[in-house]
Amino acid sequence: MKKRILLLAGGQSGEHEVSLMSARSVLAALPRDQFDVTPVVISKQGRWLPPTGTQRALETGEAAGGGDLVLHRVASAEGYDAVFPLLHGPMGEDGTIQGLLTLAGIPFVGSGVLGSAVSMDKVMTKQVLASAGIAQVEWRLALRREWRDHPEGVTARAAELGFPLFVKPANLGSSVGISKVSHARDLQAALDLAFSLDRRVILEAMTSHKPREVEVGILGNDAPMASPVGELSFDSEFYDYETKYTEGRAQMHIPARMPREMSERVREMALHAFRALDCAGLARVDFFYVEETGELFLNEVNTMPGFTTTSMYPKLFEAAGIGYSELVTRLVTLALEER
Ligand code: ATP
Ligand code: MG
Ligand code: MG
Ligand code: MG
């Protein structure tokens, strides 16, 4: 019997468009002799678009029109064998949808409530990984209310880290809302931007030199495997939204150009982090490698990484001999696996 799969895409975060791109690829790749796939696009307003609206959104990227609240539809999504929540950012990658699906008793691809929520929040991730002994850059947390009522306390925390530093919404992705701040005078604008997108903001020290950026894919549940290590190179100041999604701005190198012992360390650390965060199914773990000093810092863990056929995560597994169709099939199988 074919498995009935519900593929959720779009969603309410700043990564809505990225999710639609990923969904087109996954939709085309799930083998139809094994799966009966129903795509549903969630609008930016959190509406569950009907089939015509979903079709239009997938074709044009324009997710317009009304529909029921996601809350009501997820709860009544029985009849599906599994859900593929191909959603990035808040209300998708952060444990919220995962909680509804858990309540509804429907298996789904990827991490559960705990792993999703903790990995989405960069501060919580850093705290858990610090206790697991994983090297990370120095950081500070700031809350929106502190920035409103006691801005001097927040700027003092930034000063402790020194410039340049990075200001990021704690719960987002695709570099949305992230600034590299080189001078104290630019701090206010960066904080205003980040706080317009999140209640929690993380300030991060920059590595001593511009880091090499390496990423590794993890696949599996309680006995996960690590892909080869990949590397991204680009000319821009940092790996911002434009660099990520403008054709030709960034180059992917698989395997990463680093000594073998170093890439083994990256893979070990990524597996260790995946377990420490109680992730499941898949994750892409991002690192900074400072070639000049040989230091390796874990940057973040993405529990639903970009998933177009040219995205890093599928490319890493392709290099390991697992093609795109096989990869999405394995992910659904992992969702259905008893643990
Ligand atoms: P993703 O799309 O991978 O989910 P994200 O929005 O969660 O990304 P980060 O990976 O935390 O954001 O940061 C985006 C980019 O900003 C990094 O790839 C890197 O280029 C730069 N960056 C972030 N933090 C630092 C840091 N502490 N030191 C140096 N560069 C940094
Ligand atoms: Mg991220
Ligand atoms: Mg992400
Ligand atoms: Mg990243």
PDB file of C-alpha atoms in Angstrom, residues 103-244:
ATOM      1  CA  LEU A 103      -0.985  15.601  19.898  1.00  0.00           C
ATOM      2  CA  ALA A 104      -2.767  14.430  16.773  1.00  0.00           C
ATOM      3  CA  GLY A 105      -0.729  11.210  16.786  1.00  0.00           C
ATOM      4  CA  ILE A 106       0.641  11.679  13.257  1.00  0.00           C
ATOM      5  CA  PRO A 107       4.285  10.706  12.579  1.00  0.00           C
ATOM      6  CA  PHE A 108       6.388  13.424  10.952  1.00  0.00           C
ATOM      7  CA  VAL A 109       9.766  13.963   9.361  1.00  0.00           C
ATOM      8  CA  GLY A 110      12.476  15.500  11.532  1.00  0.00           C
ATOM      9  CA  SER A 111      12.982  16.435  15.148  1.00  0.00           C
ATOM     10  CA  GLY A 112      10.258  16.369  17.786  1.00  0.00           C
ATOM     11  CA  VAL A 113       9.150  19.201  20.034  1.00  0.00           C
ATOM     12  CA  LEU A 114      12.253  19.265  22.224  1.00  0.00           C
ATOM     13  CA  GLY A 115      14.916  19.003  19.531  1.00  0.00           C
ATOM     14  CA  SER A 116      13.122  21.481  17.273  1.00  0.00           C
ATOM     15  CA  ALA A 117      12.513  24.096  19.953  1.00  0.00           C
ATOM     16  CA  VAL A 118      15.970  23.963  21.475  1.00  0.00           C
ATOM     17  CA  SER A 119      17.777  23.940  18.120  1.00  0.00           C
ATOM     18  CA  MET A 120      15.709  26.836  16.757  1.00  0.00           C
ATOM     19  CA  ASP A 121      16.715  29.124  19.602  1.00  0.00           C
ATOM     20  CA  LYS A 122      20.363  30.037  19.183  1.00  0.00           C
ATOM     21  CA  VAL A 123      20.777  30.915  22.870  1.00  0.00           C
ATOM     22  CA  MET A 124      19.231  27.704  24.157  1.00  0.00           C
ATOM     23  CA  THR A 125      21.308  25.732  21.642  1.00  0.00           C
ATOM     24  CA  LYS A 126      24.485  27.392  22.909  1.00  0.00           C
ATOM     25  CA  GLN A 127      23.605  26.615  26.528  1.00  0.00           C
ATOM     26  CA  VAL A 128      22.921  22.947  25.850  1.00  0.00           C
ATOM     27  CA  LEU A 129      25.993  22.537  23.658  1.00  0.00           C
ATOM     28  CA  ALA A 130      28.219  24.310  26.188  1.00  0.00           C
ATOM     29  CA  SER A 131      27.211  21.735  28.774  1.00  0.00           C
ATOM     30  CA  ALA A 132      28.068  19.050  26.214  1.00  0.00           C
ATOM     31  CA  GLY A 133      31.578  20.517  25.983  1.00  0.00           C
ATOM     32  CA  ILE A 134      31.280  21.804  22.410  1.00  0.00           C
ATOM     33  CA  ALA A 135      33.369  24.853  21.448  1.00  0.00           C
ATOM     34  CA  GLN A 136      31.408  27.952  20.466  1.00  0.00           C
ATOM     35  CA  VAL A 137      32.067  31.692  20.134  1.00  0.00           C
ATOM     36  CA  GLU A 138      31.375  34.023  23.088  1.00  0.00           C
ATOM     37  CA  TRP A 139      27.813  35.278  23.211  1.00  0.00           C
ATOM     38  CA  ARG A 140      25.276  37.320  25.216  1.00  0.00           C
ATOM     39  CA  LEU A 141      21.471  37.257  25.355  1.00  0.00           C
ATOM     40  CA  ALA A 142      19.279  40.378  25.252  1.00  0.00           C
ATOM     41  CA  LEU A 143      15.503  40.670  25.588  1.00  0.00           C
ATOM     42  CA  ARG A 144      13.299  43.174  23.743  1.00  0.00           C
ATOM     43  CA  ARG A 145      12.090  44.632  26.997  1.00  0.00           C
ATOM     44  CA  GLU A 146      15.652  45.277  28.192  1.00  0.00           C
ATOM     45  CA  TRP A 147      16.454  47.021  24.920  1.00  0.00           C
ATOM     46  CA  ARG A 148      13.363  49.199  25.371  1.00  0.00           C
ATOM     47  CA  ASP A 149      13.779  49.999  29.066  1.00  0.00           C
ATOM     48  CA  HIS A 150      17.530  49.715  29.714  1.00  0.00           C
ATOM     49  CA  PRO A 151      19.382  49.985  26.391  1.00  0.00           C
ATOM     50  CA  GLU A 152      22.646  50.874  28.165  1.00  0.00           C
ATOM     51  CA  GLY A 153      22.691  47.389  29.735  1.00  0.00           C
ATOM     52  CA  VAL A 154      22.458  45.810  26.292  1.00  0.00           C
ATOM     53  CA  THR A 155      25.147  48.022  24.753  1.00  0.00           C
ATOM     54  CA  ALA A 156      27.404  47.221  27.716  1.00  0.00           C
ATOM     55  CA  ARG A 157      27.008  43.522  26.959  1.00  0.00           C
ATOM     56  CA  ALA A 158      27.956  44.180  23.346  1.00  0.00           C
ATOM     57  CA  ALA A 159      31.041  46.095  24.474  1.00  0.00           C
ATOM     58  CA  GLU A 160      32.148  43.052  26.478  1.00  0.00           C
ATOM     59  CA  LEU A 161      32.304  41.078  23.253  1.00  0.00           C
ATOM     60  CA  GLY A 162      34.073  43.796  21.277  1.00  0.00           C
ATOM     61  CA  PHE A 163      33.682  44.732  17.611  1.00  0.00           C
ATOM     62  CA  PRO A 164      33.022  43.430  15.066  1.00  0.00           C
ATOM     63  CA  LEU A 165      30.198  41.357  16.459  1.00  0.00           C
ATOM     64  CA  PHE A 166      27.090  39.699  15.089  1.00  0.00           C
ATOM     65  CA  VAL A 167      23.538  40.583  16.133  1.00  0.00           C
ATOM     66  CA  LYS A 168      20.901  37.949  15.388  1.00  0.00           C
ATOM     67  CA  PRO A 169      17.269  37.239  16.177  1.00  0.00           C
ATOM     68  CA  ALA A 170      17.557  34.126  18.357  1.00  0.00           C
ATOM     69  CA  ASN A 171      14.874  32.236  16.402  1.00  0.00           C
ATOM     70  CA  LEU A 172      15.231  32.657  12.659  1.00  0.00           C
ATOM     71  CA  GLY A 173      17.224  31.445   9.696  1.00  0.00           C
ATOM     72  CA  SER A 174      18.452  32.290   6.179  1.00  0.00           C
ATOM     73  CA  SER A 175      20.355  35.186   7.824  1.00  0.00           C
ATOM     74  CA  VAL A 176      17.093  37.169   8.047  1.00  0.00           C
ATOM     75  CA  GLY A 177      17.599  40.020  10.515  1.00  0.00           C
ATOM     76  CA  ILE A 178      21.324  39.319  11.055  1.00  0.00           C
ATOM     77  CA  SER A 179      23.864  42.154  11.045  1.00  0.00           C
ATOM     78  CA  LYS A 180      27.604  42.258  11.300  1.00  0.00           C
ATOM     79  CA  VAL A 181      28.354  45.297  13.426  1.00  0.00           C
ATOM     80  CA  SER A 182      31.825  46.750  12.981  1.00  0.00           C
ATOM     81  CA  HIS A 183      31.391  49.990  14.956  1.00  0.00           C
ATOM     82  CA  ALA A 184      29.522  50.897  18.130  1.00  0.00           C
ATOM     83  CA  ARG A 185      27.594  53.548  16.162  1.00  0.00           C
ATOM     84  CA  ASP A 186      25.927  50.832  14.045  1.00  0.00           C
ATOM     85  CA  LEU A 187      24.785  48.781  17.019  1.00  0.00           C
ATOM     86  CA  GLN A 188      21.446  50.502  17.523  1.00  0.00           C
ATOM     87  CA  ALA A 189      20.181  49.870  13.994  1.00  0.00           C
ATOM     88  CA  ALA A 190      21.236  46.226  14.193  1.00  0.00           C
ATOM     89  CA  LEU A 191      19.460  45.714  17.520  1.00  0.00           C
ATOM     90  CA  ASP A 192      16.323  47.522  16.317  1.00  0.00           C
ATOM     91  CA  LEU A 193      16.202  45.239  13.287  1.00  0.00           C
ATOM     92  CA  ALA A 194      16.745  42.032  15.263  1.00  0.00           C
ATOM     93  CA  PHE A 195      14.187  43.015  17.919  1.00  0.00           C
ATOM     94  CA  SER A 196      11.619  43.786  15.219  1.00  0.00           C
ATOM     95  CA  LEU A 197      11.757  40.070  14.417  1.00  0.00           C
ATOM     96  CA  ASP A 198      12.248  38.383  17.792  1.00  0.00           C
ATOM     97  CA  ARG A 199      11.796  38.942  21.514  1.00  0.00           C
ATOM     98  CA  ARG A 200      15.162  37.281  22.096  1.00  0.00           C
ATOM     99  CA  VAL A 201      18.350  38.484  20.430  1.00  0.00           C
ATOM    100  CA  ILE A 202      21.805  36.971  20.569  1.00  0.00           C
ATOM    101  CA  LEU A 203      25.006  38.978  20.365  1.00  0.00           C
ATOM    102  CA  GLU A 204      27.972  36.946  19.172  1.00  0.00           C
ATOM    103  CA  ALA A 205      31.659  37.629  19.155  1.00  0.00           C
ATOM    104  CA  MET A 206      33.300  37.221  15.807  1.00  0.00           C
ATOM    105  CA  THR A 207      36.034  34.678  15.379  1.00  0.00           C
ATOM    106  CA  SER A 208      39.580  36.107  15.446  1.00  0.00           C
ATOM    107  CA  HIS A 209      39.808  35.948  11.629  1.00  0.00           C
ATOM    108  CA  LYS A 210      37.135  35.661   8.947  1.00  0.00           C
ATOM    109  CA  PRO A 211      36.203  32.005   9.390  1.00  0.00           C
ATOM    110  CA  ARG A 212      35.912  29.290   6.787  1.00  0.00           C
ATOM    111  CA  GLU A 213      32.307  28.065   6.870  1.00  0.00           C
ATOM    112  CA  VAL A 214      31.819  24.332   6.890  1.00  0.00           C
ATOM    113  CA  GLU A 215      28.644  22.317   7.199  1.00  0.00           C
ATOM    114  CA  VAL A 216      27.778  18.700   7.747  1.00  0.00           C
ATOM    115  CA  GLY A 217      24.535  16.781   7.278  1.00  0.00           C
ATOM    116  CA  ILE A 218      23.205  14.303   9.829  1.00  0.00           C
ATOM    117  CA  LEU A 219      20.726  11.583   8.886  1.00  0.00           C
ATOM    118  CA  GLY A 220      19.044   9.104  11.219  1.00  0.00           C
ATOM    119  CA  ASN A 221      17.236   8.833  14.528  1.00  0.00           C
ATOM    120  CA  ASP A 222      18.985   7.317  17.531  1.00  0.00           C
ATOM    121  CA  ALA A 223      21.842   5.870  15.448  1.00  0.00           C
ATOM    122  CA  PRO A 224      22.567   8.819  13.155  1.00  0.00           C
ATOM    123  CA  MET A 225      25.224   9.056  10.437  1.00  0.00           C
ATOM    124  CA  ALA A 226      27.221  12.097   9.327  1.00  0.00           C
ATOM    125  CA  SER A 227      27.739  13.137   5.700  1.00  0.00           C
ATOM    126  CA  PRO A 228      31.058  14.309   4.290  1.00  0.00           C
ATOM    127  CA  VAL A 229      31.885  17.907   5.265  1.00  0.00           C
ATOM    128  CA  GLY A 230      31.052  20.690   2.820  1.00  0.00           C
ATOM    129  CA  GLU A 231      32.362  24.229   2.630  1.00  0.00           C
ATOM    130  CA  LEU A 232      30.935  27.518   1.413  1.00  0.00           C
ATOM    131  CA  SER A 233      33.012  30.322  -0.013  1.00  0.00           C
ATOM    132  CA  PHE A 234      31.913  33.799  -1.038  1.00  0.00           C
ATOM    133  CA  ASP A 235      33.215  37.342  -1.384  1.00  0.00           C
ATOM    134  CA  SER A 236      30.645  39.175   0.729  1.00  0.00           C
ATOM    135  CA  GLU A 237      31.251  40.279   4.337  1.00  0.00           C
ATOM    136  CA  PHE A 238      29.319  37.289   5.638  1.00  0.00           C
ATOM    137  CA  TYR A 239      26.909  34.630   4.398  1.00  0.00           C
ATOM    138  CA  ASP A 240      23.863  36.910   4.258  1.00  0.00           C
ATOM    139  CA  TYR A 241      20.453  36.334   2.628  1.00  0.00           C
ATOM    140  CA  GLU A 242      21.525  37.740  -0.739  1.00  0.00           C
ATOM    141  CA  THR A 243      24.664  35.633  -0.859  1.00  0.00           C
ATOM    142  CA  LYS A 244      22.666  32.535   0.078  1.00  0.00           C
TER     143      LYS A 244
END
